Tab-separated table of C-alpha atoms in Angstrom:
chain	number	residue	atom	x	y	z
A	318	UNK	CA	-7.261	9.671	12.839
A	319	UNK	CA	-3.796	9.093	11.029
A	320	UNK	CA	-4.159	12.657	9.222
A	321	UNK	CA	-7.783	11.830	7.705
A	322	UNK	CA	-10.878	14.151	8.674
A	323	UNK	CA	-13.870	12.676	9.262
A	324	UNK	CA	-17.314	13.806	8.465
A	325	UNK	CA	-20.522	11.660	9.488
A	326	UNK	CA	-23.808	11.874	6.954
A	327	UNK	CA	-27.228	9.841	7.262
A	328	UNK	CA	-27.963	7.847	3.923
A	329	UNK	CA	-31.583	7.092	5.016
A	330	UNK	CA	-34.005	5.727	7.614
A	331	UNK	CA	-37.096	3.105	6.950
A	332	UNK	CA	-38.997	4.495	10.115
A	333	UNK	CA	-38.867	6.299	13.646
A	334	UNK	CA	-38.656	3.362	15.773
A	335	UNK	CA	-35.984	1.665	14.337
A	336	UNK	CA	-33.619	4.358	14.212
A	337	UNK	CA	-32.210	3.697	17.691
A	338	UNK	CA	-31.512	-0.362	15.764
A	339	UNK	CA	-29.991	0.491	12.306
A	340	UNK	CA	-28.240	4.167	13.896
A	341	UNK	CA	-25.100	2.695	13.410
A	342	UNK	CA	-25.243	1.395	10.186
A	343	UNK	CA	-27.308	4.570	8.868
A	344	UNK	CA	-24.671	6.943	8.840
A	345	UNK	CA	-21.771	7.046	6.274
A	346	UNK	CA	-18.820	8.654	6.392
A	347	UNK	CA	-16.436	11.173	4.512
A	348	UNK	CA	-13.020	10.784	4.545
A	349	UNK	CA	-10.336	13.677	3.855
A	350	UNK	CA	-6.617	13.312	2.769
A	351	UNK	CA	-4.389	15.668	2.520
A	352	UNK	CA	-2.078	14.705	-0.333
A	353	UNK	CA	1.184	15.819	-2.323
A	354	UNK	CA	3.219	14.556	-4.854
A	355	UNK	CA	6.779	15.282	-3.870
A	356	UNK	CA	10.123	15.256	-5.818
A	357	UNK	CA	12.945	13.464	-3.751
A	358	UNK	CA	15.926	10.834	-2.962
A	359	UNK	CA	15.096	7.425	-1.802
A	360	UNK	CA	18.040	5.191	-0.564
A	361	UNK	CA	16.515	1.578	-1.180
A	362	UNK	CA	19.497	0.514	1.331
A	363	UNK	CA	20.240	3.049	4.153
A	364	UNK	CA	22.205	0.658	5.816
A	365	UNK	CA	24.632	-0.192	2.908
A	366	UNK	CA	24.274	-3.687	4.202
A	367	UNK	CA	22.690	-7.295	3.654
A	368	UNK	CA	20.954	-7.675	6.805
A	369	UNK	CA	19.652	-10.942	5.977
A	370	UNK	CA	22.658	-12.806	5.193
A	371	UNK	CA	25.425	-11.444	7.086
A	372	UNK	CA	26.208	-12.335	10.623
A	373	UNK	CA	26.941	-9.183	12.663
A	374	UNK	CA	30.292	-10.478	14.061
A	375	UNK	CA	31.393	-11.154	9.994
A	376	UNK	CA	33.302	-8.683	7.929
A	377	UNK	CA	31.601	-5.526	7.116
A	378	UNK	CA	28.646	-7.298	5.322
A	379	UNK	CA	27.978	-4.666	2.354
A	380	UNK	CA	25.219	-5.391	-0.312
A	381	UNK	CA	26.171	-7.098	-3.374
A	382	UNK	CA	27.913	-5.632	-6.570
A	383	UNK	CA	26.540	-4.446	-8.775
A	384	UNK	CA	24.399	-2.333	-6.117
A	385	UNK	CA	27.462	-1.702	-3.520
A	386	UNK	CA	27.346	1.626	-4.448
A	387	UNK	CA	24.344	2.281	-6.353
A	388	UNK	CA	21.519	2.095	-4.300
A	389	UNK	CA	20.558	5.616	-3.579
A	390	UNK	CA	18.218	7.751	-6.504
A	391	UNK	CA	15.654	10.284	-7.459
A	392	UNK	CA	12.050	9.189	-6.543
A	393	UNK	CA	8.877	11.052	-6.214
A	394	UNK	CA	6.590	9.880	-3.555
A	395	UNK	CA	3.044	10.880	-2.393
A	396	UNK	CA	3.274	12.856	0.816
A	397	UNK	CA	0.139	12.822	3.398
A	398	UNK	CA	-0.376	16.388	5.453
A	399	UNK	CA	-2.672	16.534	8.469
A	400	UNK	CA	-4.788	20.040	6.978
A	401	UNK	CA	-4.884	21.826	3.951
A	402	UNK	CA	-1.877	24.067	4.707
A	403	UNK	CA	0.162	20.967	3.614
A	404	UNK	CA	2.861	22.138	6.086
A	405	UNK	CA	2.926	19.097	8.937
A	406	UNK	CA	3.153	15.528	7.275
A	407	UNK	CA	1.437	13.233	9.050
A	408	UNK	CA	3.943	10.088	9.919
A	409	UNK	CA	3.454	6.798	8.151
A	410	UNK	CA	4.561	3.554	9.503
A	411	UNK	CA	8.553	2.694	9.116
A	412	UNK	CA	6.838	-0.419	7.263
A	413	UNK	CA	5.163	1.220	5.108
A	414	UNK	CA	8.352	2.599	2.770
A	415	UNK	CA	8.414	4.394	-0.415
A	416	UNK	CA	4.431	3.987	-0.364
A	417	UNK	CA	2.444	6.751	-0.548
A	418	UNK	CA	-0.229	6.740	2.893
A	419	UNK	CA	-3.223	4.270	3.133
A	420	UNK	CA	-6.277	5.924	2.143
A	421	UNK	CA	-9.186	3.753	3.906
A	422	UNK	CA	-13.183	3.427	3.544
A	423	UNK	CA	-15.654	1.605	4.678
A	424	UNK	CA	-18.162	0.514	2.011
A	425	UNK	CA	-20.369	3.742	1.670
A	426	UNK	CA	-18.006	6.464	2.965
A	427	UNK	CA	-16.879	9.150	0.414
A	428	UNK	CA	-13.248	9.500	0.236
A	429	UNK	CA	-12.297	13.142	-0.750
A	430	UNK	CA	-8.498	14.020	-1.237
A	431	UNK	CA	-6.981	17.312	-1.718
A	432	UNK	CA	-4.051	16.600	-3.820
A	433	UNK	CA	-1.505	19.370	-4.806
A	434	UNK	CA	1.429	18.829	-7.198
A	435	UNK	CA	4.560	20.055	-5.914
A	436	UNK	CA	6.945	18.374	-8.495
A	437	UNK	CA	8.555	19.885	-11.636
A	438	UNK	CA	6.001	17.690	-14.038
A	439	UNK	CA	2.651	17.055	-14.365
A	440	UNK	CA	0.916	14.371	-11.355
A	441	UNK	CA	-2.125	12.554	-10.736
A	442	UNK	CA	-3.830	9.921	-8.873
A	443	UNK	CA	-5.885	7.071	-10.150
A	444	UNK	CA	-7.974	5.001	-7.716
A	445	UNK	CA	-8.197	1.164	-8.364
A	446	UNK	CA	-11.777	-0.114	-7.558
A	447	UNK	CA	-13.797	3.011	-6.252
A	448	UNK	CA	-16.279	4.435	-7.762
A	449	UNK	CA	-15.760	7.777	-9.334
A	450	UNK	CA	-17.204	10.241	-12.510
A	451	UNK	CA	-14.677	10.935	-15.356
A	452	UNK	CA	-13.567	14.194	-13.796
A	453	UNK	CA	-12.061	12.419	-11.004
A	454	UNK	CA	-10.701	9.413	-12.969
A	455	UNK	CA	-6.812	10.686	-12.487
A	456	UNK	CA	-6.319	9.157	-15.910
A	457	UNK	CA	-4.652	10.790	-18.719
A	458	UNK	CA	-6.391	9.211	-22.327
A	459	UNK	CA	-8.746	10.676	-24.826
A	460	UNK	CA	-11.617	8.233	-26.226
A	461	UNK	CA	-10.718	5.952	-28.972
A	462	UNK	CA	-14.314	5.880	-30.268
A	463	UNK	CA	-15.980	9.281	-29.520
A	464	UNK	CA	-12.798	11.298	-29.257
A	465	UNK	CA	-13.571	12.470	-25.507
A	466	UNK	CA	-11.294	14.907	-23.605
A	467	UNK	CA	-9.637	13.531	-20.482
A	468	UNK	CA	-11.475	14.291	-17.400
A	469	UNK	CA	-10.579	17.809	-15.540
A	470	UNK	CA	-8.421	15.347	-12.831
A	471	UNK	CA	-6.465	13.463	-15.274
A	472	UNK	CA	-3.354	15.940	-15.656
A	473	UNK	CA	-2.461	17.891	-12.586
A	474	UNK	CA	0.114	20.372	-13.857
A	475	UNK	CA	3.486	21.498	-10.940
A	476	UNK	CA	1.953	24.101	-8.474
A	477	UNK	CA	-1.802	23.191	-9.027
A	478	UNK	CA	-4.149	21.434	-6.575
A	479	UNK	CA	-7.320	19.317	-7.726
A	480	UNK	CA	-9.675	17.841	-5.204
A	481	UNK	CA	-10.684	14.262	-6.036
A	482	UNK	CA	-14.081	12.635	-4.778
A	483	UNK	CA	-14.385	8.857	-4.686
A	484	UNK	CA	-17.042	6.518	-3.176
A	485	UNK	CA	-16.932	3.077	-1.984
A	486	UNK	CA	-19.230	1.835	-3.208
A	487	UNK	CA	-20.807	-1.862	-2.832
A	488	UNK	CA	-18.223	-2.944	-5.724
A	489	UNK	CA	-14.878	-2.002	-4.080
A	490	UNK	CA	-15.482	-4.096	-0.583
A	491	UNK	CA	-14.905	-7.568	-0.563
A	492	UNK	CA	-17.115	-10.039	-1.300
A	493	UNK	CA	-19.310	-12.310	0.323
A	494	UNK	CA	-16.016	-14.943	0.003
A	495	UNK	CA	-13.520	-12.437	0.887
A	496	UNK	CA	-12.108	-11.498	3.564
A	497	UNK	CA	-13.268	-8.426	5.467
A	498	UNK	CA	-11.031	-5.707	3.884
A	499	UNK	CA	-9.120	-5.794	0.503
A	500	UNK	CA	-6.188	-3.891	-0.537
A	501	UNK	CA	-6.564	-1.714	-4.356
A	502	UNK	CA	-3.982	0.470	-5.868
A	503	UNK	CA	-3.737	4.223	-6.258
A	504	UNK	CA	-1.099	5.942	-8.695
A	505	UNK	CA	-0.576	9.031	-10.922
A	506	UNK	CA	-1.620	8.159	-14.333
A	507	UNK	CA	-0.343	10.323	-17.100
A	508	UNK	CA	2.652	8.545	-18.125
A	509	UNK	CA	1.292	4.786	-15.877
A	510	UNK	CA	4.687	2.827	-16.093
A	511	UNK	CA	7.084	6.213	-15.885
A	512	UNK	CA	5.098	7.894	-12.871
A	513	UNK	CA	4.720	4.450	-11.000
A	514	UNK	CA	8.652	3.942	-11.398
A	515	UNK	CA	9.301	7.125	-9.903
A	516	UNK	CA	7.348	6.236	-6.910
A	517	UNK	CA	4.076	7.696	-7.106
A	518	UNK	CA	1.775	4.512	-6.382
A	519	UNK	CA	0.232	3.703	-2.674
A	520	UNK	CA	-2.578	1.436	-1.219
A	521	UNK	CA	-6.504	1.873	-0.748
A	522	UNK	CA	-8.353	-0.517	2.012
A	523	UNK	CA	-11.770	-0.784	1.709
A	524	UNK	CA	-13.597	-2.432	4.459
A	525	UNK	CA	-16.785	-4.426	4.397
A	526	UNK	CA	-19.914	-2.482	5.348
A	527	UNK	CA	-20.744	-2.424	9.271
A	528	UNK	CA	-17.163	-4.201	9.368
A	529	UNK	CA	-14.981	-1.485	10.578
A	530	UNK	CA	-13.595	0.349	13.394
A	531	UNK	CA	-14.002	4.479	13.136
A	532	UNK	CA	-10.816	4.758	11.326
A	533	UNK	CA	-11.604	2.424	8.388
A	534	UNK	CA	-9.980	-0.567	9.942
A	535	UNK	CA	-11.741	-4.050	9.915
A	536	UNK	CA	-12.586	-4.784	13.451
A	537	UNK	CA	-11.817	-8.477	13.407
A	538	UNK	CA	-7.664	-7.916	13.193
A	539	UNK	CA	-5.075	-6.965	15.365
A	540	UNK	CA	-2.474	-5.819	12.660
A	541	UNK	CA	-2.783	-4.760	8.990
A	542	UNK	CA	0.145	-4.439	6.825
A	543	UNK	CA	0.715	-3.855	3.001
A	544	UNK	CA	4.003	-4.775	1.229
A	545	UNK	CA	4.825	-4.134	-2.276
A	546	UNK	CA	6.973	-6.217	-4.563
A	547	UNK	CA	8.624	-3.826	-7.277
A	548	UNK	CA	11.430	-3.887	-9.125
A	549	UNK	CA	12.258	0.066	-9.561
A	550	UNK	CA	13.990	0.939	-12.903
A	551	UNK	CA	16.373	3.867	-11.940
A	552	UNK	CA	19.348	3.688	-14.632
A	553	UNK	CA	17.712	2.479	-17.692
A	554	UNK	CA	17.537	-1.182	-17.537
A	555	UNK	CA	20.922	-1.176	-16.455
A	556	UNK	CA	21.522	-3.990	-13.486
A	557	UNK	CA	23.120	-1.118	-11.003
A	558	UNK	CA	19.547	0.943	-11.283
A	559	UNK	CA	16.997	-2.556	-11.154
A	560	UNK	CA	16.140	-2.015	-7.022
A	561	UNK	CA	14.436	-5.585	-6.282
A	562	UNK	CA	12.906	-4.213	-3.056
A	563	UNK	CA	9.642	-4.801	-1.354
A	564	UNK	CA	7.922	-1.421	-0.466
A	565	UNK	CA	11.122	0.344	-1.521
A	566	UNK	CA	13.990	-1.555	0.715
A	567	UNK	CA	15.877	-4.275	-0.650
A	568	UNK	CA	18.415	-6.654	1.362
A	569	UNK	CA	16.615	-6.710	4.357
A	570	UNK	CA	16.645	-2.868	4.803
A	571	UNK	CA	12.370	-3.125	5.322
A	572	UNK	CA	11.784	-3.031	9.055
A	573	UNK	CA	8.975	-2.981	11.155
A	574	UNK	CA	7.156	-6.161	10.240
A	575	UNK	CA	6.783	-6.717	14.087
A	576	UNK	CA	3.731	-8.709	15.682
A	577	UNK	CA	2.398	-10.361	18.839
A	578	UNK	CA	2.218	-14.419	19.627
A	579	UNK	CA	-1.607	-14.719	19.372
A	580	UNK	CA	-2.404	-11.772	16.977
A	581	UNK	CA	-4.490	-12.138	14.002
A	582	UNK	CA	-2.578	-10.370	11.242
A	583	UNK	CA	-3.803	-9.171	7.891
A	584	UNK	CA	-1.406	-9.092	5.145
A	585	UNK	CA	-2.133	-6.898	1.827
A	586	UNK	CA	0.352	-7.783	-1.237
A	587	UNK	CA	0.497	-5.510	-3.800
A	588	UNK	CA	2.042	-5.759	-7.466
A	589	UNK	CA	3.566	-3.369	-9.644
A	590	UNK	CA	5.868	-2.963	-13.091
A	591	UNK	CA	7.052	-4.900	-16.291
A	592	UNK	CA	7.261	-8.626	-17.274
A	593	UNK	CA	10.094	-9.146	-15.080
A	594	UNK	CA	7.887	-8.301	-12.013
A	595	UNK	CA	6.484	-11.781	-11.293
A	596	UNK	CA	6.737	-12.601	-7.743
A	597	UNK	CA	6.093	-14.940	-5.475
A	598	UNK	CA	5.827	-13.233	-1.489
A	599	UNK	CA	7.212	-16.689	0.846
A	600	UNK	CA	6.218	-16.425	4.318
A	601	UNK	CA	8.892	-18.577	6.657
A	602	UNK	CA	7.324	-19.925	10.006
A	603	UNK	CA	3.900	-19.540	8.993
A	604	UNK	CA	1.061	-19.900	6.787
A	605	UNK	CA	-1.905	-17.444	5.528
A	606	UNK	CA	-5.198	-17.854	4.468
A	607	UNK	CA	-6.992	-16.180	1.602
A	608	UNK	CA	-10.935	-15.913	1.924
A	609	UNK	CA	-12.840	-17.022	4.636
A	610	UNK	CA	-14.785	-19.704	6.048
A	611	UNK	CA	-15.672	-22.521	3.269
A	612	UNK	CA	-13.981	-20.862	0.439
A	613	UNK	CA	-10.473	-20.103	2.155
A	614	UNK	CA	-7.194	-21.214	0.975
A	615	UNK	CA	-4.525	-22.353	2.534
A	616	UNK	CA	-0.527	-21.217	1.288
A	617	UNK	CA	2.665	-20.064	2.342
A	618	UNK	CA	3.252	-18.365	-1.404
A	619	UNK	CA	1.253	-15.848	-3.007
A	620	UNK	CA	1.807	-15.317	-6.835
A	621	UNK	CA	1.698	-11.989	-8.080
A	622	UNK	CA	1.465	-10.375	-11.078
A	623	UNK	CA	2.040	-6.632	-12.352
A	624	UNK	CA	-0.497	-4.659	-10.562
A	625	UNK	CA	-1.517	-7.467	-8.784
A	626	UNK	CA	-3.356	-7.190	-5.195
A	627	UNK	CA	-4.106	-10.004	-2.823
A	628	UNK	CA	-5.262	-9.866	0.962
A	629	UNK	CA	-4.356	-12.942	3.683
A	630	UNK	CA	-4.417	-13.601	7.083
A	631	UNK	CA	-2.168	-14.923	9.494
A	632	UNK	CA	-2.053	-16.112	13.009
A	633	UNK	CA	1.049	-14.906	14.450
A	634	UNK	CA	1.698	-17.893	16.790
A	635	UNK	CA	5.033	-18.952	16.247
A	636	UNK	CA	7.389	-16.674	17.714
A	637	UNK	CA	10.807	-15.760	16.422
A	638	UNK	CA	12.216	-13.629	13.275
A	639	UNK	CA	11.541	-14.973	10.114
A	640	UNK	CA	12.618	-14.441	6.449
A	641	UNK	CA	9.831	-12.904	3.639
A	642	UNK	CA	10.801	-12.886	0.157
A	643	UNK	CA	9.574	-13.459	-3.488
A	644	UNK	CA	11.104	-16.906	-4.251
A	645	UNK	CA	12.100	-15.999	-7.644
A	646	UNK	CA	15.746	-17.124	-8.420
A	647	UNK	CA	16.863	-13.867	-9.646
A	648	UNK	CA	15.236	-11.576	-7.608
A	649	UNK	CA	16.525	-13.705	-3.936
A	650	UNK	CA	20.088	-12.473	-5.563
A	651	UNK	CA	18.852	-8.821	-6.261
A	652	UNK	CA	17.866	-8.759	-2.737
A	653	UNK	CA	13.755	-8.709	-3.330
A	654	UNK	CA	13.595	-10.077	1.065
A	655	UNK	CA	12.965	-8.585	4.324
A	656	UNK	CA	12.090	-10.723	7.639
A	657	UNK	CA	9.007	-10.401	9.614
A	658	UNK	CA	9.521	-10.988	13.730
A	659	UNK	CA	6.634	-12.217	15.703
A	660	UNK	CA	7.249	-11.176	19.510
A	661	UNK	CA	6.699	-13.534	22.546
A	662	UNK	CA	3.430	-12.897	24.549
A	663	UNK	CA	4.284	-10.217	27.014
A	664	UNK	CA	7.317	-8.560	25.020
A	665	UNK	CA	7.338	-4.920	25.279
């Protein structure tokens, strides 16, 4: 189950013969992660090269100055585990990048995560849309009008654990308009714009009740995948340090966008940073929708905006490799594009 335990629960029955009808949809579930916040080195270009824009026959193809050399820094990341001996990290998708796992739900399910801080400061994590008691806020403030302490998750100090319960509740699935799962942020939340520049930020999916598979996935899509448009502040505002990547990776160095001819695809853009971080996600090849049925829209650019999250899908039927990037100006040059590759029918 990608490193999540899973616990089944009945929330209620209206009478003995229907519970062979509404069995299914009677039972919730509970969800465990394993989570740590890790101290580390990201390289936002392990290949040293534009992979994008450089044939492979041409000369050695290196990324740009002012990043030739400068692409490689401190981060820290959340780390999933499989059990609470936090000792075998459960593998995340090459895709997936600097992000920390996806924690998923299906409206109702309880999402409990055991996070432990293994860093040299203090950690956290905030959910975006669930439901959750000021205890397991993962918010550091104290009230501005009745001078209320911050809630016992807000401030996770190095070598503690804290174990955070969070419900989906009918207000974090989509609605009726939506699609049937939508993408929300999670991120420590002491210091919000220092501990999300470091690296600590990752995606929730929450999937409409009665909508999804076991694992949390919606049952109506082949592929989900969740890219990130940041531009990571590592030297100070200094141009060397500003990493343009999507989910970590600039210059092409984000693989693993790979589909099927014929798939239905769900794609879940995320936002994140300052007032420089206004993209624009370009799809080549193809379009996406956003929403469903009478109340979908049709685009081949999604606008995003710090902390930003939108949710589209595509119909991978138009096979070949094709370029993804924001489309702003400045952040084409910085490298902010990867490709996606949609496979022919048949192509192992």
């Amino acid at each position: 189950m990608n490193g999540q335990t899973i616990c089944m629960h009945p929330i209620g029955f209206l009478a003995l013969p229907l519970v062979v009808m509404i069995a299914t949809a009677a039972f919730a579930q509970t969800r465990q992660y394993f989570i740590a916040a890790e101290d580390g080195i990201w390289d936002f270009a392990p290949s040293g090269k534009n992979l994008v824009h450089c044939h492979p026959d041409a000369a050695p193809c290196e990324i740009p100055e002012p990043w030739t050399n400068s692409h490689s820094f401190p981060v820290t990341r959340f780390i999933q585990y499989r059990d609470a001996g936090f000792k075998s990290p459960v593998p995340q998708p090459e895709w997936l990048g600097i992000l920390g796992p996806i924690i998923r739900a299906e409206v109702g399910d309880t999402i409990n995560v055991r996070f432990c801080n293994r860093t040299q400061g203090a950690a956290g994590m905030h959910p975006h849309g669930l439901r959750y008691t000021k205890d397991q806020e993962g918010a550091h403030y104290f009230g501005a009008n009745s001078g209320a302490e911050p809630g016992s998750g807000a401030e996770v100090m190095p070598g503690q654990c804290f174990d955070y319960t969070w419900i989906a509740d009918g207000d974090s699935g989509p609605a009726g308009s939506e699609l049937s799962s939508k993408v929300w942020w999670y991120h420590s939340h002491i210091g919000e714009p220092t501990d999300t520049n470091k690296g600590l930020l990752g995606p929730i999916i929450v999937t409409r009740k009665g909508e999804a598979r076991r694992d949390g996935r919606p049952k109506d899509v082949d592929q989900e995948f969740v890219t990130a448009y940041f531009i990571f502040d590592k030297l100070g505002g200094e141009e060397p340090g500003l990493m343009h990547s999507i989910n970590g990776y600039v210059f092409g160095n984000l693989k693993g966008l790979t589909m099927r001819d014929g798939e239905k695809v769900r794609w879940h853009l995320l936002g994140m940073g300052n007032e420089v971080d206004l993209h624009t996600p370009h799809w080549h090849g193809k379009t996406v929708t956003i929403g469903r049925r009478s109340a979908a829209q049709r685009t081949d650019v999604v606008q995003l905006l710090p902390a930003g999250m939108v949710t589209a899908d595509m119909k991978a039927d138009n096979p070949g490799e094709w370029l993804f990037h924001c489309h702003v100006a400045d952040h084409i040059d910085a490298g902010m594009f990867a490709t996606y590759q949609i496979l022919p029918k048949g192509n192992e």
